[in-house]
Each structure stands twice: as C-alpha cells, then as structure tokens.
PDB file of C-alpha atoms in Angstrom:
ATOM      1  CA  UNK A 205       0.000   0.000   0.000  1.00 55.00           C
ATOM      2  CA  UNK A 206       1.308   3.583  -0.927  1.00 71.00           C
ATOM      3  CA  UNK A 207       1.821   6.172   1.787  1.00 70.00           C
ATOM      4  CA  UNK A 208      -0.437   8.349   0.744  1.00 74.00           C
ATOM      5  CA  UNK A 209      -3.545   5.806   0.987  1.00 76.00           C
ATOM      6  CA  UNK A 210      -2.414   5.506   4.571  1.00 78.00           C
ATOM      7  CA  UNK A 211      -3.167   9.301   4.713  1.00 83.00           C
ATOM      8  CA  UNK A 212      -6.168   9.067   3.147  1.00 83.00           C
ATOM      9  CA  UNK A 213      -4.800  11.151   0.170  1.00 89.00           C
ATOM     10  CA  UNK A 214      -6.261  10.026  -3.647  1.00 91.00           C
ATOM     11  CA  UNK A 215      -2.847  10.333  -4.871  1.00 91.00           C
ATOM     12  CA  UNK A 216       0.713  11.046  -4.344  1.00 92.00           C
ATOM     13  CA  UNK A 217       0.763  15.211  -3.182  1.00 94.00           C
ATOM     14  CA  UNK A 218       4.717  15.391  -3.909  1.00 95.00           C
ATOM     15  CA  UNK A 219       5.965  14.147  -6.950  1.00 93.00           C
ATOM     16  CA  UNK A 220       8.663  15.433  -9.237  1.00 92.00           C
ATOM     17  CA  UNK A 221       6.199  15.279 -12.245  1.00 93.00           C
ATOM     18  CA  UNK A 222       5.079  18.233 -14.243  1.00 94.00           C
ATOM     19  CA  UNK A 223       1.669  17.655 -13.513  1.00 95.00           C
ATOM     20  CA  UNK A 224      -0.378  21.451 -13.844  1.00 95.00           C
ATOM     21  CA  UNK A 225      -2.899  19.483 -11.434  1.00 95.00           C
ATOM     22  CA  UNK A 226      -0.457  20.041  -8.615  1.00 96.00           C
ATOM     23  CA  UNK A 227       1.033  23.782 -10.181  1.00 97.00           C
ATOM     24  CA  UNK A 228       1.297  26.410  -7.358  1.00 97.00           C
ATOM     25  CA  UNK A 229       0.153  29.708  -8.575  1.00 95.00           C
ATOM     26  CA  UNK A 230       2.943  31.626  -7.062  1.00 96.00           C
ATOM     27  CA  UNK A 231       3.187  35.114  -7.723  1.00 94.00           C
ATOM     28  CA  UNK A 232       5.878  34.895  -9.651  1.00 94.00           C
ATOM     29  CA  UNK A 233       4.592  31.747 -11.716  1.00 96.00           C
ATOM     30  CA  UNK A 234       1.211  32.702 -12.018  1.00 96.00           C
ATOM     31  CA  UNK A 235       2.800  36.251 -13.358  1.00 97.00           C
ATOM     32  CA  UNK A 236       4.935  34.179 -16.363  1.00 97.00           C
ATOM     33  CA  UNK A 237       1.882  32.437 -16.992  1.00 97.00           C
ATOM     34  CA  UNK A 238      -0.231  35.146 -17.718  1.00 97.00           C
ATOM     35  CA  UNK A 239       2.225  36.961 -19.615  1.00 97.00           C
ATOM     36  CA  UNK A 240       2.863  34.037 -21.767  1.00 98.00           C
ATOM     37  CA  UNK A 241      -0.839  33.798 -22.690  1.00 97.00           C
ATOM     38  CA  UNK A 242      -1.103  37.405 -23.553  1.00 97.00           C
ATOM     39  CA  UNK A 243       1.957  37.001 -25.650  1.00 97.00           C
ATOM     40  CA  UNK A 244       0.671  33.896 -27.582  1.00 97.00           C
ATOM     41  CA  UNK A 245      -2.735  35.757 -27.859  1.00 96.00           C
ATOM     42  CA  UNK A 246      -1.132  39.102 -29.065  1.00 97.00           C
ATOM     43  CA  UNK A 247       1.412  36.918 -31.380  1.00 97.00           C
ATOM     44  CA  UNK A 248       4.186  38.892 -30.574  1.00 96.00           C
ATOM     45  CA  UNK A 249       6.419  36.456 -31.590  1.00 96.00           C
ATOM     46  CA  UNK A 250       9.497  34.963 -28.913  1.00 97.00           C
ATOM     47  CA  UNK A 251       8.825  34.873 -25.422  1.00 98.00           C
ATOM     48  CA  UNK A 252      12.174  33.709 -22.893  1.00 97.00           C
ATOM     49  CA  UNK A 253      11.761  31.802 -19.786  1.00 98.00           C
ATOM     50  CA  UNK A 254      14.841  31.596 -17.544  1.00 98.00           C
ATOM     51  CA  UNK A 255      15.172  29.788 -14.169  1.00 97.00           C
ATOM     52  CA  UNK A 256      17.306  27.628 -12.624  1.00 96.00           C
ATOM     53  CA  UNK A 257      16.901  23.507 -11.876  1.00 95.00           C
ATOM     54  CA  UNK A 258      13.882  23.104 -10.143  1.00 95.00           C
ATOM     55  CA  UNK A 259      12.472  26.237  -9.902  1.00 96.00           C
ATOM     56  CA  UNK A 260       9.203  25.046 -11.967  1.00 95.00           C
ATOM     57  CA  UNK A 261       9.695  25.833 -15.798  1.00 95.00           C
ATOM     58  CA  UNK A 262       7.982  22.431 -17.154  1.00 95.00           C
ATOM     59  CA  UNK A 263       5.193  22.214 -15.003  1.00 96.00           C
ATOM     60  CA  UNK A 264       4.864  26.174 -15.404  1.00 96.00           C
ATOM     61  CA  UNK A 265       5.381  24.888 -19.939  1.00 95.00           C
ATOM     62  CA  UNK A 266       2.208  22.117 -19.379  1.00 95.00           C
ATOM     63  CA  UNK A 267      -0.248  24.206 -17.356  1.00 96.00           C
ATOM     64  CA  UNK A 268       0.178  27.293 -20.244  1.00 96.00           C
ATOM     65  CA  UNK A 269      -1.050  24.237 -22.634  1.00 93.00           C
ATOM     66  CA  UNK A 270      -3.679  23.560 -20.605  1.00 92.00           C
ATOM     67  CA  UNK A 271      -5.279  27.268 -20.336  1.00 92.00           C
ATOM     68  CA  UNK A 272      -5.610  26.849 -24.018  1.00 93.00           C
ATOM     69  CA  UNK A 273      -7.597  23.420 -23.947  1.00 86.00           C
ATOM     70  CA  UNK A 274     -10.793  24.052 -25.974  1.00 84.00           C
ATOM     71  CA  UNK A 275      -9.273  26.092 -28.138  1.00 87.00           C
ATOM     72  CA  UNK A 276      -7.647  23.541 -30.327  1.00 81.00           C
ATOM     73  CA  UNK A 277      -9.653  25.266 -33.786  1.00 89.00           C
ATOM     74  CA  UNK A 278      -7.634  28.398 -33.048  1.00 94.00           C
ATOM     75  CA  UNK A 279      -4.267  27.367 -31.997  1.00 96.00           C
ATOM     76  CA  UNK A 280      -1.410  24.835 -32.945  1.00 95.00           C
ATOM     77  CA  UNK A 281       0.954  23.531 -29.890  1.00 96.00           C
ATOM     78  CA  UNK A 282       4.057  21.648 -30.353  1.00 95.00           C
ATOM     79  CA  UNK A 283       7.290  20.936 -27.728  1.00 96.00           C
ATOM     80  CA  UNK A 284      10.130  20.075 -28.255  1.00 96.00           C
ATOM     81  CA  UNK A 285      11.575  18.577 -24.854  1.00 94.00           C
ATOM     82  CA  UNK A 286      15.341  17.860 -25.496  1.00 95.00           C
ATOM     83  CA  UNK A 287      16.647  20.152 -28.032  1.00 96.00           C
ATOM     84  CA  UNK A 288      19.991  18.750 -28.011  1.00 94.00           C
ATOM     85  CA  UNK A 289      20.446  18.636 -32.273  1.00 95.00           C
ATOM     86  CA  UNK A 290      23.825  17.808 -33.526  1.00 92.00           C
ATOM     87  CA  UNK A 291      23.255  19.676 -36.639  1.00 94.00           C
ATOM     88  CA  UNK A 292      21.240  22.032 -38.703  1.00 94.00           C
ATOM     89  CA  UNK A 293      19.539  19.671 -41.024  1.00 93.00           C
ATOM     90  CA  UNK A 294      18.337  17.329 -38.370  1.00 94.00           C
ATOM     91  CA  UNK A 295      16.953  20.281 -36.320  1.00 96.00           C
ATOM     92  CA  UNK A 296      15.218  21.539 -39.223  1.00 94.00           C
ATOM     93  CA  UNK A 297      14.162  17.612 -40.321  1.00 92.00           C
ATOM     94  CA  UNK A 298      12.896  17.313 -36.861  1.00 94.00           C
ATOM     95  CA  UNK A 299      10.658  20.934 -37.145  1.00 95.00           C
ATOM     96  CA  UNK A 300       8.823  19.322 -40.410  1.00 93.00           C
ATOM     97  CA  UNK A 301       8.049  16.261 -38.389  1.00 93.00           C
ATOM     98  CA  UNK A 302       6.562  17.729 -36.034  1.00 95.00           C
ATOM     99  CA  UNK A 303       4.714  19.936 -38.056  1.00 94.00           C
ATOM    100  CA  UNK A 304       3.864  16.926 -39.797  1.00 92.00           C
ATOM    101  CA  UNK A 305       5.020  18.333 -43.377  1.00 91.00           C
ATOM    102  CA  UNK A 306       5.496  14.957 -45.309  1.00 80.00           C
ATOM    103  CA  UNK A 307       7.301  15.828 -48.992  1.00 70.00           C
ATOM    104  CA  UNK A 308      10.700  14.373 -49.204  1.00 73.00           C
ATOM    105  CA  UNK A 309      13.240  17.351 -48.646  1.00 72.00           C
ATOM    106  CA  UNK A 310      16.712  17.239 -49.657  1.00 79.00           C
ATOM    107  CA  UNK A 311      18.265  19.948 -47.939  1.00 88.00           C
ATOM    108  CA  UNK A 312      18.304  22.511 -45.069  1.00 88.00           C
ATOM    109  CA  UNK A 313      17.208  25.325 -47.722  1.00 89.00           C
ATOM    110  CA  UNK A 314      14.544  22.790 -48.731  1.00 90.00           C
ATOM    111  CA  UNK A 315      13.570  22.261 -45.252  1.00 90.00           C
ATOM    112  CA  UNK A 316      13.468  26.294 -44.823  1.00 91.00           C
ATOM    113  CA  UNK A 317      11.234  27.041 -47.492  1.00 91.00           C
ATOM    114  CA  UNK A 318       8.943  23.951 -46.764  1.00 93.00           C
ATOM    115  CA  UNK A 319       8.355  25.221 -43.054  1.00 94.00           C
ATOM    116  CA  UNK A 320       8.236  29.300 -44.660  1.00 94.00           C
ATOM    117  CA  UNK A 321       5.254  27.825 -46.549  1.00 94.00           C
ATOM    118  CA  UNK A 322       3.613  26.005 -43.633  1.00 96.00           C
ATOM    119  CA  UNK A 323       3.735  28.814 -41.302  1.00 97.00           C
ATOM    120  CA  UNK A 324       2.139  31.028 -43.880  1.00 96.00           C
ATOM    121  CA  UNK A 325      -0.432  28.455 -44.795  1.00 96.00           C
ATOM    122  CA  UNK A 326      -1.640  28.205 -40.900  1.00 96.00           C
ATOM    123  CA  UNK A 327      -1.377  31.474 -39.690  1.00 96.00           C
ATOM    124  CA  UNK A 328      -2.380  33.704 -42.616  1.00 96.00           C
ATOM    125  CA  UNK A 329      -5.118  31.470 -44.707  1.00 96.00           C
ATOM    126  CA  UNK A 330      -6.252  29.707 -41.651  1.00 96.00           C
ATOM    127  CA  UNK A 331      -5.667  32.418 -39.249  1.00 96.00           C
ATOM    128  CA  UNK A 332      -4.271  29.712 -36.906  1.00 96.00           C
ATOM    129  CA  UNK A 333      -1.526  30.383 -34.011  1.00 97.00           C
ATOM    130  CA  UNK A 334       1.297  28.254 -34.320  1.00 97.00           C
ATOM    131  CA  UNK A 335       3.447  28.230 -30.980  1.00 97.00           C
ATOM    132  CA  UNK A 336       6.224  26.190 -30.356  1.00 98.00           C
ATOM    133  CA  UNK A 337       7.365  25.758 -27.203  1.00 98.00           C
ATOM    134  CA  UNK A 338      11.259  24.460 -26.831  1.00 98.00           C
ATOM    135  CA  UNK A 339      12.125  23.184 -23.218  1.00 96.00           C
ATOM    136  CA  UNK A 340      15.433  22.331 -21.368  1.00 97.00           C
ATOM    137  CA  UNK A 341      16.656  25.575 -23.705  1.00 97.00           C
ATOM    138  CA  UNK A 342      20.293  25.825 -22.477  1.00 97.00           C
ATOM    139  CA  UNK A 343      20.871  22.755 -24.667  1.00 97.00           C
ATOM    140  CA  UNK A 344      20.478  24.299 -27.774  1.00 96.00           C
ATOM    141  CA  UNK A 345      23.313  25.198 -29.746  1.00 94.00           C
ATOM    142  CA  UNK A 346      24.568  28.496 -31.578  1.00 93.00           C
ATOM    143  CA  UNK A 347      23.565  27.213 -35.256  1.00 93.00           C
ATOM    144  CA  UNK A 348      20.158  26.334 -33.984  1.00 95.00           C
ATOM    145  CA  UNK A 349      19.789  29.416 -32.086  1.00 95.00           C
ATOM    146  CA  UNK A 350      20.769  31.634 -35.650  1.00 93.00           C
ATOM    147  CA  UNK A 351      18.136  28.803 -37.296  1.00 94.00           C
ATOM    148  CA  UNK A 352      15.433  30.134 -34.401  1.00 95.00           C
ATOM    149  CA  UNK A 353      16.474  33.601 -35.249  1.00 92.00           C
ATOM    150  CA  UNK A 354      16.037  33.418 -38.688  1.00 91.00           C
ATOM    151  CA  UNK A 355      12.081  31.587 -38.318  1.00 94.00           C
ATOM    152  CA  UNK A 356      11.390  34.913 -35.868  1.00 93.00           C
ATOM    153  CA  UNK A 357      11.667  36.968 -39.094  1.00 92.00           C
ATOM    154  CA  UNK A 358       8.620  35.773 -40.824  1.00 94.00           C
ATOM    155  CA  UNK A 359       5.691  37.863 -40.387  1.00 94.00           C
ATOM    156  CA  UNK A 360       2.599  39.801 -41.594  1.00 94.00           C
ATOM    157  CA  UNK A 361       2.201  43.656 -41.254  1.00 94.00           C
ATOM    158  CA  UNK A 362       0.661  42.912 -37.839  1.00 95.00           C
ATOM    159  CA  UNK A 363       2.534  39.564 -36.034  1.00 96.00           C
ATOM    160  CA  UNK A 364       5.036  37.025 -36.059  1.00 97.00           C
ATOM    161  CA  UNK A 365       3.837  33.859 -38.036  1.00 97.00           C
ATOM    162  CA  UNK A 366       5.980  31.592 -35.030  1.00 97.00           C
ATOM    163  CA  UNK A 367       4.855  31.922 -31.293  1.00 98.00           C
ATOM    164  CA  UNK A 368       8.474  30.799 -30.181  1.00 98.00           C
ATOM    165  CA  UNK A 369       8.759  30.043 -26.087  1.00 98.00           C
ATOM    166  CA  UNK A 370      12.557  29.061 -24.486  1.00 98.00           C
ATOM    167  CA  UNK A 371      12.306  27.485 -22.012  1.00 98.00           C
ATOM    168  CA  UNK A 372      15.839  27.736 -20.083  1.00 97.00           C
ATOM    169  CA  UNK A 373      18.466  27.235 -17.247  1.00 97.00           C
ATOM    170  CA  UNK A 374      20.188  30.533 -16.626  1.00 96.00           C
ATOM    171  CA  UNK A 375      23.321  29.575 -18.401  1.00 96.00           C
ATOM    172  CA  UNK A 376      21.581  30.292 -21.764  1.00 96.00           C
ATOM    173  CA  UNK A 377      21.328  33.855 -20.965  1.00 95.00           C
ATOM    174  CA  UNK A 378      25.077  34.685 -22.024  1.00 93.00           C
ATOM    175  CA  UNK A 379      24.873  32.795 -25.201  1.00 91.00           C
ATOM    176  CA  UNK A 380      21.514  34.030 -26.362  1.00 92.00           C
ATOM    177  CA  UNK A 381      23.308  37.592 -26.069  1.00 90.00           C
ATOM    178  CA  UNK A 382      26.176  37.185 -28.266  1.00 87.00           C
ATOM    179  CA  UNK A 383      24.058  36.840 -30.798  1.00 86.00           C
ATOM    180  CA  UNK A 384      23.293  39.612 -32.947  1.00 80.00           C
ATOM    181  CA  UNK A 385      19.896  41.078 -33.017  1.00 85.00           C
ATOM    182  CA  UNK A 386      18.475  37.838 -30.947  1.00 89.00           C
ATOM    183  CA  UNK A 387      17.289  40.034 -27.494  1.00 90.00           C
ATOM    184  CA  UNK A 388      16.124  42.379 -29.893  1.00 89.00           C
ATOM    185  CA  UNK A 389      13.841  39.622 -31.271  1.00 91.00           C
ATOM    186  CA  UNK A 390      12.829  38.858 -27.589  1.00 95.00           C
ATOM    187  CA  UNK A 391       8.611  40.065 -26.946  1.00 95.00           C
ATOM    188  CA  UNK A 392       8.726  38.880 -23.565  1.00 96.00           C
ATOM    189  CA  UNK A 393      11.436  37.746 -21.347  1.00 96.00           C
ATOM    190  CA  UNK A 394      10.813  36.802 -17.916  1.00 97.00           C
ATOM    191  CA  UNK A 395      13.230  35.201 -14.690  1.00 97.00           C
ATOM    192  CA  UNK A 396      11.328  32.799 -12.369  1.00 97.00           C
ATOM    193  CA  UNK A 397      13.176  32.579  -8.802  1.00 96.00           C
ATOM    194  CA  UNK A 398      12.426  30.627  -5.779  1.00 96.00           C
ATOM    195  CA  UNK A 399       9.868  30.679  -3.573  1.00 97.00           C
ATOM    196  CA  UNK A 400       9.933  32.517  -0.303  1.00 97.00           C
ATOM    197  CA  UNK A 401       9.154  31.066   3.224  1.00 97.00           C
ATOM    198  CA  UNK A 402       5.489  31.811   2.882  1.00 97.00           C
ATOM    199  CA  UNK A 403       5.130  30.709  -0.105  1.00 97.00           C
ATOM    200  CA  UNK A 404       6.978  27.737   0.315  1.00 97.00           C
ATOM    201  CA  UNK A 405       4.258  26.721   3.509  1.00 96.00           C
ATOM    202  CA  UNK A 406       1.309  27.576   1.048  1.00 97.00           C
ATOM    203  CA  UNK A 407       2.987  24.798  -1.566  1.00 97.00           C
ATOM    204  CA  UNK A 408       3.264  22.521   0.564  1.00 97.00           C
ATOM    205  CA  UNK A 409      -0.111  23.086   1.893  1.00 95.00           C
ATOM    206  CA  UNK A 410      -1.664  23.317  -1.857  1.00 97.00           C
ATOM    207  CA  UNK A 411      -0.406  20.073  -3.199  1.00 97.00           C
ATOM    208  CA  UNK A 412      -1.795  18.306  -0.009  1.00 95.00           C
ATOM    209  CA  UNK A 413      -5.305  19.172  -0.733  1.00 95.00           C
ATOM    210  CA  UNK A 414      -5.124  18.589  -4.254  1.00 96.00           C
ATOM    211  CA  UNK A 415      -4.297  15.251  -3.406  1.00 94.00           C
ATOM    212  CA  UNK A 416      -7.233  14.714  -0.918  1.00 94.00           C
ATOM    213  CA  UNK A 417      -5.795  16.039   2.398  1.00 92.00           C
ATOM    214  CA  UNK A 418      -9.115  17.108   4.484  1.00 88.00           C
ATOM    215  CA  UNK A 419      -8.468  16.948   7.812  1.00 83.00           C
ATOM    216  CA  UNK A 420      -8.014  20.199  10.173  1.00 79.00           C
ATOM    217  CA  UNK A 421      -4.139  19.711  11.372  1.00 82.00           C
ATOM    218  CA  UNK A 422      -1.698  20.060   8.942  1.00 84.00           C
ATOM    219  CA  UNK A 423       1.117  17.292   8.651  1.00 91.00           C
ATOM    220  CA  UNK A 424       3.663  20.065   8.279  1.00 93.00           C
ATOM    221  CA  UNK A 425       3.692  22.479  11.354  1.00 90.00           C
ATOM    222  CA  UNK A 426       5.419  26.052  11.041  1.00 90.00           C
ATOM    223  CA  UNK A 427       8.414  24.807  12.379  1.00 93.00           C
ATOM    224  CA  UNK A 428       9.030  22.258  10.066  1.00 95.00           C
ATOM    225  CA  UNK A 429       8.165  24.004   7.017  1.00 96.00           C
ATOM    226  CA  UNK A 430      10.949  27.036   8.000  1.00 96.00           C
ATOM    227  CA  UNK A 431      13.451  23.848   8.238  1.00 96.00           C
ATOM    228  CA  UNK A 432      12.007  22.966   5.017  1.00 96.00           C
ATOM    229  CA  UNK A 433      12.217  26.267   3.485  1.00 97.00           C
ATOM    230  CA  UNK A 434      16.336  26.705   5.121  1.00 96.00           C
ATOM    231  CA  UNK A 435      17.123  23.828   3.360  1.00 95.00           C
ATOM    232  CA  UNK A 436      15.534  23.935  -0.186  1.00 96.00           C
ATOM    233  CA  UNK A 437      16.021  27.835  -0.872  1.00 96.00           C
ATOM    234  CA  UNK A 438      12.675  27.961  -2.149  1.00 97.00           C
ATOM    235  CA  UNK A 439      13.050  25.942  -5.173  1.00 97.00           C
ATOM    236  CA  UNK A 440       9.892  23.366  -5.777  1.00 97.00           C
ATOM    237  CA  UNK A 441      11.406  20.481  -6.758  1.00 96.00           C
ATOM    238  CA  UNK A 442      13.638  20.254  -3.472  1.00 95.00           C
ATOM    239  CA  UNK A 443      10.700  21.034  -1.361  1.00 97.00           C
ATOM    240  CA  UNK A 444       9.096  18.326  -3.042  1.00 96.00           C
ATOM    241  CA  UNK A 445      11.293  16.013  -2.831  1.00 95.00           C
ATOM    242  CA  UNK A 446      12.169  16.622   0.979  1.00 95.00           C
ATOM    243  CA  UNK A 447       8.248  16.721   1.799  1.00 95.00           C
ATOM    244  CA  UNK A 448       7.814  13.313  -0.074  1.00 94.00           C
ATOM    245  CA  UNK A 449      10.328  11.422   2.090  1.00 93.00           C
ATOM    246  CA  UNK A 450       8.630  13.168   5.416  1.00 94.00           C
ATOM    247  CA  UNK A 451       5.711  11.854   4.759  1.00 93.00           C
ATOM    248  CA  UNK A 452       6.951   8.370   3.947  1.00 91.00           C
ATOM    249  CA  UNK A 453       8.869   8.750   7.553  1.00 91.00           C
ATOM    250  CA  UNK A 454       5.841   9.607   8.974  1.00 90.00           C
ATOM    251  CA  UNK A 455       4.436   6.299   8.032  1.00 88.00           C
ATOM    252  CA  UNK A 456       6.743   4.254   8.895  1.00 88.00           C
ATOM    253  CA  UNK A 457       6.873   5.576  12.328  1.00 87.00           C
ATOM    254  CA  UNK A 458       3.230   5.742  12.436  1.00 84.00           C
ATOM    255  CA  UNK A 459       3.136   9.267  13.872  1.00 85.00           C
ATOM    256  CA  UNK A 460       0.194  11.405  13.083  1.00 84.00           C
ATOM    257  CA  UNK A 461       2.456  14.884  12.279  1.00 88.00           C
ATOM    258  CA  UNK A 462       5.380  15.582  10.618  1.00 92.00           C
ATOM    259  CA  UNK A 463       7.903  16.728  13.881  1.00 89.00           C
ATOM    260  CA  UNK A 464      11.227  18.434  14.035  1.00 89.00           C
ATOM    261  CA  UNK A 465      12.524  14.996  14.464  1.00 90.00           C
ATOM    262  CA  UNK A 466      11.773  13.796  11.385  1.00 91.00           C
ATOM    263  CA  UNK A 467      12.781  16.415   9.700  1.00 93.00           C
ATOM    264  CA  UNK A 468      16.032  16.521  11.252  1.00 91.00           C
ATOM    265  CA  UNK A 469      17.083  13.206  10.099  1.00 90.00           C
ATOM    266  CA  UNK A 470      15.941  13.406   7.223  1.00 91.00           C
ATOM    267  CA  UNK A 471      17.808  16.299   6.149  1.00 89.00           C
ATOM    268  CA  UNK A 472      20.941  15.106   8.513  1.00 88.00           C
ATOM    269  CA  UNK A 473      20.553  12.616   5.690  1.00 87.00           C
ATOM    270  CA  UNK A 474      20.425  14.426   2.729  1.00 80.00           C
ATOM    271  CA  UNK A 475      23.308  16.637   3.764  1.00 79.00           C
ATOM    272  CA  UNK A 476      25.709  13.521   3.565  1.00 76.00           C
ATOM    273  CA  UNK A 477      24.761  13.182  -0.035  1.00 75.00           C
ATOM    274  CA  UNK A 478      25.666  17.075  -0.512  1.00 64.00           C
TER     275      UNK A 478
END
C-alpha cells in the first residue's frame, strides 16, 4: 500500500512530475503564466523563460497548454523537450516532423522554405496560431539558435507567423546575447526565482489538498516548514522532494504529524549526499 492511501490522500501530493494538477500559482509563476498567454494571444512572436533547476519551468510549460484546452480550432501547440540537435539539417528535419510536413526534402534550404510555406499556410489562410514551445533551452546550440532567429523573421504587417517560447536554465542567458539582433527579437522575457518562506508553507499546503488532504491539522507544522524552506532555498522540486520522504517517515513511524525529528534526520541525511 502507498503512503499516501495511509493518509487518506487520492494520490501522491509530492511528486517530481510536471503535472499542472499540482502547479502552485505563485506570484511569480502565475505572473509568467499570464504573460505568456497574452503574448501567444497578441502573437508577438518569442517569449524567454529563464530559471534555474527546479524552480518550476515544465510544469509552469504544461499548465500554459492547458489554459488553451478548448481552443484547439484556433491554436497549434508543439514541444520540443530535449533540443539537443547535432546539426542544422536534423533540427530543421525534426521541425517538419513535427509539423507533420510529409514531402521528401533534400536539404536545409529545402527544409526552410517547406516550413516558410507552412507557417504562412496556418497562420495567414487559416488564421491559426502556431506556438512552439522548446524546453530544457540551455541545450540548444549556436547554429540552432541563428536557425530560431532566422524563423522569428517571418511575419505579416501585424505579427510574427511563429509563437516561439525558451524554455531555459540561466546559463543560456550569455549565449543568447552574443548573438546579434536575438534580445532584440525577444517580446517577452521573464526570470522565475524561488519561492519565499510563505510561499513555500502555502505549496506545501496546496499540493496536499489537491491530493485529498481534508483533515483540520496540517502534517507540516510552522516549524518544520521554516526547516524545510532553510534547506531547499525555495526551489519546488527540493521542497518536493524533501516533503515526499517526510511523509513516507511519517508512516513508517506511524506518527500522526510531521515533527522536528523527522525532519532533522531526514535532512541530517540528505546533507551527507551534498
């Protein structure tokens, strides 16, 4: 039996998964969310998402999807989760797959013109939005970055044919600034940083009760959750990995809260693997 059916919970409140079920409308978050809407709305073209490991970005990439879910007549969504391309060809090879253009293409030029065409077809005869959305960002390299550049320049009097979203670690920041005329190019860009100690407490507390938690008593008293908060700096994905192995503690000792005991060892423990 899972901890969390001990706990009464319907499913697991803390796991690493993007799931936009469990996304915590932080300020911050719920700010690059909205602003990514109104950019994809507005078509303004490329909109850059920086942040470091575990600060959010993928779950923060599915929930945008889902705020457009009925809307499928009016927009086109494609991701690309692991842009690492060793060349130019098989970036722009992989671009026509996904925008499932079938004729046999030749070259990168061929491959250009083919997705020129495409873009035009959708988003000025069918008056569809086309967004792609590239995650894990800070893998791509310079040629595909010039490639991405170069797609940003096709447009109509009034917006960008390609709703382009990075997705990114930090690092990428640097790079994407050597290149001529690329911030220029940039509609919307946008940090995301870690949570504070409030906010951290009011995660925790969320992804509880979107996983069934009713009862009156939290598990996590204000005590813990500061220890919690001290150790994780904020950043989701440690907080959810720390709270997932308190509440499997708490099972196994068959306590009824999460105390400063448990959470303690626990992070006694992690520090060893630091």
């Amino acid at each position: 039996m899972s901890y969390f059916t001990v706990l009464g919970l319907q499913k697991e409140p803390f796991s690493t998964s993007p799931d936009p079920a469990f996304f915590y409308h932080s300020l911050e978050h719920n700010t690059a969310l909205h602003r990514l809407e109104i950019a994809i709305r507005l078509r303004r073209g490329l909109s850059l998402i920086l942040g470091d490991v575990g600060t959010g970005k993928t779950t923060l990439s599915r929930t945008l999807f889902q705020s457009f879910n009925g809307e499928e007549d009016r927009f086109i969504f494609q991701m690309i989760l692991d842009p690492n391309y060793k060349s130019e060809y098989q970036f722009l090879t992989s671009l026509t797959n996904i925008f499932k253009i079938t004729p046999d293409f030749r070259s990168t030029i061929d491959h250009r013109e083919a997705i020129e065409k495409y873009l035009f077809q959708k988003g000025v005869e069918e008056n569809k939005t086309i967004v792609l959305l590239i995650d894990e960002g800070q893998k791509l390299s310079q040629p595909i970055l010039e490639i991405l550049r170069t797609l940003l320049n096709y447009e109509t009097n009034e917006y960008k044919l390609l709703q382009l979203i990075i997705v990114a670690q930090m690092e990428l920041l640097p790079r994407v600034k050597k290149i001529r005329n690329f911030m220029d190019r940039v509609s919307l860009k946008y940090i995301i940083n870690p949570l504070d100690e409030k906010e951290t407490g009011e995660l925790i507390n969320f992804r509880l009760r979107q996983a069934g938690y009713d009862r009156e008593n939290s598990l996590f008293s204000a005590g813990v959750i500061k220890k919690i908060y001290e150790f994780s700096q904020g950043y989701p994905r440690k907080i959810a990995l720390i709270c997932h192995n308190c509440l499997e503690r708490l099972v196994m000792e068959g306590k009824d809260v999460i105390d400063e005991n448990i959470v303690d060892n626990l992070l006694k423990e992690e520090e060893q693997w630091l």
